[in-house]
Amino acid sequence: MKIRSGGRFFLPTFILLSSFLFFLPAAPSADPISPQEAVRNLEKKLASLRSFQADFEQAYFPASISTPLEEKGRLSMERPQRMRWEYFEPEPKVFLYKDGLSLAYFPEDRQLFRYSPTPEETDSPIFSLLAGRARIEDEYSIETGESSSQDKKGAIEVRLIPKQEGEFSQILLRIEEKTWLIAEAVFTDLAGNRQEFRFRRSRVNPRLDPGTFELRVPAGTEIIDDRPAEKK
């Protein structure tokens, strides 16, 4: 996943993952559920959710290095386009997207980056999914995951293969059937790098404090503004 590129920050993994997290609790089915049915259940619930919050553990496995980079934090989201990825361990940092503005704050470096996503980013399937405008089946081939489609712990594993070449070669989702919440998500890029997310203590439609999507930094923080001059 790209974090910095020429001083600019990108959140494609975060936005895409966030779009997949908008599930509502549902009663488990007595019959086995196919990957296609699980995705359709997702799409039916996207438009009805207002907010979401969960603790997460993230592990990044570079293709050339055996030791992963492991991090922990909390994800908060609110429709239509607000989300905050706040990392607590091992290094504190915050990625915030709010109404067309992206912020990346690194307390230890005393730096705050600001930028506006490009039209290509905001018109992408990722943003369309987040806004509930796109159909997953239009953008991905849906297959059974690496294990069985329904494992012994009552979870459904779904593999999504992009129909057009992009950053990821595949996405694996492990969905708990009793809640329709994602327990794990694995993103594999074209170079073979893998990024895994595990979610705990998920809250659906919580009432989030308005300050969740504000970012105040201490005096002396270097602010690097990469927005066009007319938007500063």
CSV table of C-alpha atoms in Angstrom, one decimal:
chain,number,residue,atom,x,y,z
A,1,MET,CA,0.0,0.0,0.0
A,2,LYS,CA,1.4,3.4,-0.9
A,3,ILE,CA,1.6,5.9,1.9
A,4,ARG,CA,3.9,8.5,0.6
A,5,SER,CA,4.7,9.4,-3.0
A,6,GLY,CA,6.5,12.6,-3.7
A,7,GLY,CA,5.1,14.2,-0.5
A,8,ARG,CA,1.6,13.1,-1.3
A,9,PHE,CA,-0.5,10.6,0.6
A,10,PHE,CA,-2.9,8.0,-0.7
A,11,LEU,CA,-5.6,6.0,1.2
A,12,PRO,CA,-6.8,3.5,-1.4
A,13,THR,CA,-6.5,0.5,0.9
A,14,PHE,CA,-8.2,2.3,3.7
A,15,ILE,CA,-11.1,3.6,1.6
A,16,LEU,CA,-11.7,0.3,-0.1
A,17,LEU,CA,-11.6,-1.6,3.1
A,18,SER,CA,-13.9,0.9,4.8
A,19,SER,CA,-16.4,0.4,2.0
A,20,PHE,CA,-16.5,-3.3,2.7
A,21,LEU,CA,-17.1,-2.8,6.5
A,22,PHE,CA,-20.6,-1.4,6.2
A,23,PHE,CA,-22.6,-4.5,7.3
A,24,LEU,CA,-25.6,-4.7,9.5
A,25,PRO,CA,-26.3,-7.6,12.0
A,26,ALA,CA,-28.4,-10.3,10.5
A,27,ALA,CA,-29.8,-13.7,11.6
A,28,PRO,CA,-27.6,-16.6,10.4
A,29,SER,CA,-29.0,-18.7,7.6
A,30,ALA,CA,-29.7,-22.4,8.0
A,31,ASP,CA,-28.5,-23.0,4.4
A,32,PRO,CA,-24.9,-22.6,3.2
A,33,ILE,CA,-24.4,-19.1,1.8
A,34,SER,CA,-22.5,-18.7,-1.4
A,35,PRO,CA,-19.8,-16.0,-1.9
A,36,GLN,CA,-22.2,-14.2,-4.3
A,37,GLU,CA,-25.0,-14.2,-1.8
A,38,ALA,CA,-22.7,-12.8,0.9
A,39,VAL,CA,-21.7,-9.9,-1.4
A,40,ARG,CA,-25.3,-9.2,-2.2
A,41,ASN,CA,-26.1,-9.0,1.5
A,42,LEU,CA,-23.3,-6.5,1.8
A,43,GLU,CA,-24.8,-4.4,-1.0
A,44,LYS,CA,-28.2,-4.4,0.5
A,45,LYS,CA,-26.9,-3.0,3.8
A,46,LEU,CA,-24.5,-0.3,2.4
A,47,ALA,CA,-27.1,2.4,2.0
A,48,SER,CA,-28.8,1.9,5.4
A,49,LEU,CA,-25.7,2.5,7.6
A,50,ARG,CA,-24.8,5.8,9.1
A,51,SER,CA,-21.6,5.1,11.0
A,52,PHE,CA,-19.1,2.3,12.1
A,53,GLN,CA,-16.3,2.0,14.6
A,54,ALA,CA,-13.9,-0.9,15.4
A,55,ASP,CA,-10.5,-1.7,16.8
A,56,PHE,CA,-8.1,-3.1,14.3
A,57,GLU,CA,-4.8,-5.0,14.0
A,58,GLN,CA,-2.9,-4.5,10.8
A,59,ALA,CA,0.0,-6.5,9.4
A,60,TYR,CA,2.0,-5.7,6.3
A,61,PHE,CA,4.0,-8.6,4.7
A,62,PRO,CA,6.4,-7.3,2.0
A,63,ALA,CA,7.1,-9.9,-0.6
A,64,SER,CA,10.8,-9.8,0.0
A,65,ILE,CA,10.9,-9.7,3.8
A,66,SER,CA,9.6,-12.4,6.1
A,67,THR,CA,9.0,-10.3,9.2
A,68,PRO,CA,5.8,-8.3,9.0
A,69,LEU,CA,5.1,-4.7,10.2
A,70,GLU,CA,2.4,-5.0,12.8
A,71,GLU,CA,0.3,-2.0,14.0
A,72,LYS,CA,-2.8,-1.4,16.1
A,73,GLY,CA,-5.4,1.3,16.2
A,74,ARG,CA,-9.1,2.3,15.8
A,75,LEU,CA,-11.2,2.9,12.7
A,76,SER,CA,-14.1,5.4,12.8
A,77,MET,CA,-16.4,6.1,9.8
A,78,GLU,CA,-19.5,8.2,9.2
A,79,ARG,CA,-21.4,8.5,6.0
A,80,PRO,CA,-21.2,9.9,3.4
A,81,GLN,CA,-17.4,10.4,3.2
A,82,ARG,CA,-15.8,10.7,6.6
A,83,MET,CA,-13.3,8.3,8.1
A,84,ARG,CA,-10.4,8.3,10.6
A,85,TRP,CA,-7.7,5.6,11.0
A,86,GLU,CA,-5.9,6.3,14.2
A,87,TYR,CA,-2.8,4.2,15.0
A,88,PHE,CA,-1.7,3.7,18.6
A,89,GLU,CA,1.1,1.1,18.3
A,90,PRO,CA,4.0,1.0,17.6
A,91,GLU,CA,4.0,4.6,16.2
A,92,PRO,CA,1.1,7.0,16.8
A,93,LYS,CA,-0.3,8.6,13.6
A,94,VAL,CA,-3.7,9.6,12.1
A,95,PHE,CA,-5.1,9.4,8.6
A,96,LEU,CA,-8.3,11.4,8.2
A,97,TYR,CA,-10.6,11.9,5.2
A,98,LYS,CA,-13.4,14.4,5.5
A,99,ASP,CA,-15.6,15.9,2.8
A,100,GLY,CA,-13.0,16.0,0.0
A,101,LEU,CA,-9.9,16.7,2.2
A,102,SER,CA,-7.3,14.2,3.3
A,103,LEU,CA,-5.0,14.7,6.3
A,104,ALA,CA,-2.0,12.6,7.5
A,105,TYR,CA,-0.5,13.5,10.9
A,106,PHE,CA,2.7,12.1,12.3
A,107,PRO,CA,3.2,13.3,15.9
A,108,GLU,CA,6.7,12.0,16.3
A,109,ASP,CA,7.8,13.9,13.1
A,110,ARG,CA,5.7,17.0,14.1
A,111,GLN,CA,4.3,17.0,10.5
A,112,LEU,CA,0.8,17.4,9.1
A,113,PHE,CA,0.1,16.7,5.4
A,114,ARG,CA,-3.0,18.1,3.6
A,115,TYR,CA,-4.1,17.2,0.1
A,116,SER,CA,-7.2,17.0,-2.0
A,117,PRO,CA,-7.9,13.6,-3.8
A,118,THR,CA,-7.8,13.9,-7.6
A,119,PRO,CA,-10.9,13.5,-9.7
A,120,GLU,CA,-9.6,10.0,-10.7
A,121,GLU,CA,-9.6,9.0,-7.0
A,122,THR,CA,-13.0,10.4,-6.2
A,123,ASP,CA,-14.6,8.9,-9.3
A,124,SER,CA,-13.0,5.5,-8.7
A,125,PRO,CA,-14.9,2.3,-7.8
A,126,ILE,CA,-13.5,2.7,-4.3
A,127,PHE,CA,-15.3,5.9,-3.6
A,128,SER,CA,-18.4,4.7,-5.4
A,129,LEU,CA,-18.5,1.7,-3.1
A,130,LEU,CA,-18.1,3.9,0.0
A,131,ALA,CA,-21.0,6.0,-1.2
A,132,GLY,CA,-23.1,3.0,-2.0
A,133,ARG,CA,-23.3,3.8,-5.7
A,134,ALA,CA,-21.5,0.8,-7.2
A,135,ARG,CA,-22.2,-2.9,-7.5
A,136,ILE,CA,-19.3,-5.1,-6.4
A,137,GLU,CA,-20.1,-7.7,-9.0
A,138,ASP,CA,-19.5,-5.0,-11.7
A,139,GLU,CA,-16.0,-4.4,-10.5
A,140,TYR,CA,-14.9,-7.9,-9.2
A,141,SER,CA,-15.2,-11.5,-10.0
A,142,ILE,CA,-16.5,-13.2,-6.8
A,143,GLU,CA,-15.1,-16.6,-5.8
A,144,THR,CA,-14.9,-19.0,-2.9
A,145,GLY,CA,-11.9,-18.1,-0.6
A,146,GLU,CA,-8.8,-20.2,-0.1
A,147,SER,CA,-10.5,-22.4,2.4
A,148,SER,CA,-14.2,-23.5,2.1
A,149,SER,CA,-16.8,-20.9,1.6
A,150,GLN,CA,-18.2,-21.6,5.1
A,151,ASP,CA,-15.7,-22.7,7.7
A,152,LYS,CA,-16.2,-24.5,11.0
A,153,LYS,CA,-16.3,-21.3,13.0
A,154,GLY,CA,-19.3,-20.0,11.0
A,155,ALA,CA,-17.5,-17.6,8.8
A,156,ILE,CA,-17.7,-17.1,5.0
A,157,GLU,CA,-14.6,-16.5,3.0
A,158,VAL,CA,-14.9,-14.6,-0.2
A,159,ARG,CA,-12.2,-13.9,-2.8
A,160,LEU,CA,-12.6,-10.7,-5.0
A,161,ILE,CA,-10.7,-10.6,-8.2
A,162,PRO,CA,-10.6,-7.1,-9.9
A,163,LYS,CA,-12.0,-7.3,-13.5
A,164,GLN,CA,-9.7,-4.4,-14.5
A,165,GLU,CA,-6.0,-4.2,-13.5
A,166,GLY,CA,-5.4,-1.9,-10.5
A,167,GLU,CA,-3.4,-1.8,-7.3
A,168,PHE,CA,-4.6,-5.2,-6.0
A,169,SER,CA,-4.5,-8.6,-7.6
A,170,GLN,CA,-7.1,-10.0,-5.1
A,171,ILE,CA,-8.9,-9.3,-1.9
A,172,LEU,CA,-9.9,-11.9,0.6
A,173,LEU,CA,-12.7,-11.2,3.1
A,174,ARG,CA,-13.6,-13.4,6.0
A,175,ILE,CA,-17.1,-12.6,7.2
A,176,GLU,CA,-18.8,-13.8,10.3
A,177,GLU,CA,-22.2,-15.3,9.4
A,178,LYS,CA,-23.9,-14.5,12.7
A,179,THR,CA,-23.2,-10.7,12.4
A,180,TRP,CA,-22.3,-10.1,8.8
A,181,LEU,CA,-19.3,-8.2,10.1
A,182,ILE,CA,-15.8,-8.7,8.6
A,183,ALA,CA,-13.4,-10.4,11.0
A,184,GLU,CA,-10.4,-10.3,8.6
A,185,ALA,CA,-9.5,-8.8,5.3
A,186,VAL,CA,-6.4,-9.5,3.2
A,187,PHE,CA,-5.2,-7.3,0.3
A,188,THR,CA,-2.6,-8.7,-2.1
A,189,ASP,CA,-1.0,-6.3,-4.6
A,190,LEU,CA,0.5,-7.0,-8.0
A,191,ALA,CA,4.0,-7.3,-6.5
A,192,GLY,CA,2.9,-9.9,-4.1
A,193,ASN,CA,2.9,-7.7,-1.0
A,194,ARG,CA,0.2,-8.6,1.4
A,195,GLN,CA,-1.7,-6.5,4.0
A,196,GLU,CA,-4.0,-8.1,6.6
A,197,PHE,CA,-6.6,-6.5,8.8
A,198,ARG,CA,-8.3,-8.1,11.8
A,199,PHE,CA,-11.2,-6.3,13.5
A,200,ARG,CA,-12.4,-6.5,17.1
A,201,ARG,CA,-15.1,-4.8,19.2
A,202,SER,CA,-17.1,-3.6,16.2
A,203,ARG,CA,-19.9,-1.1,16.7
A,204,VAL,CA,-22.6,-0.5,14.1
A,205,ASN,CA,-24.3,2.9,13.9
A,206,PRO,CA,-22.6,4.4,17.0
A,207,ARG,CA,-23.2,8.0,17.8
A,208,LEU,CA,-19.7,9.4,17.2
A,209,ASP,CA,-18.5,12.6,18.8
A,210,PRO,CA,-18.2,15.4,16.1
A,211,GLY,CA,-14.6,15.9,17.2
A,212,THR,CA,-13.8,12.4,15.8
A,213,PHE,CA,-13.4,13.9,12.4
A,214,GLU,CA,-11.5,17.0,13.4
A,215,LEU,CA,-7.7,17.0,13.7
A,216,ARG,CA,-6.0,19.6,16.0
A,217,VAL,CA,-2.3,19.6,16.2
A,218,PRO,CA,0.1,21.3,18.6
A,219,ALA,CA,1.8,24.6,18.0
A,220,GLY,CA,5.0,24.2,16.1
A,221,THR,CA,3.7,21.4,13.9
A,222,GLU,CA,5.0,21.7,10.3
A,223,ILE,CA,2.0,21.8,7.9
A,224,ILE,CA,2.7,20.7,4.3
A,225,ASP,CA,-0.2,21.7,2.1
A,226,ASP,CA,-0.3,19.9,-1.2
A,227,ARG,CA,-3.7,21.2,-2.3
A,228,PRO,CA,-4.1,23.5,-5.4
A,229,ALA,CA,-3.7,27.2,-4.6
A,230,GLU,CA,-7.4,27.9,-5.1
A,231,LYS,CA,-8.3,25.3,-2.4
A,232,LYS,CA,-5.9,26.5,0.3
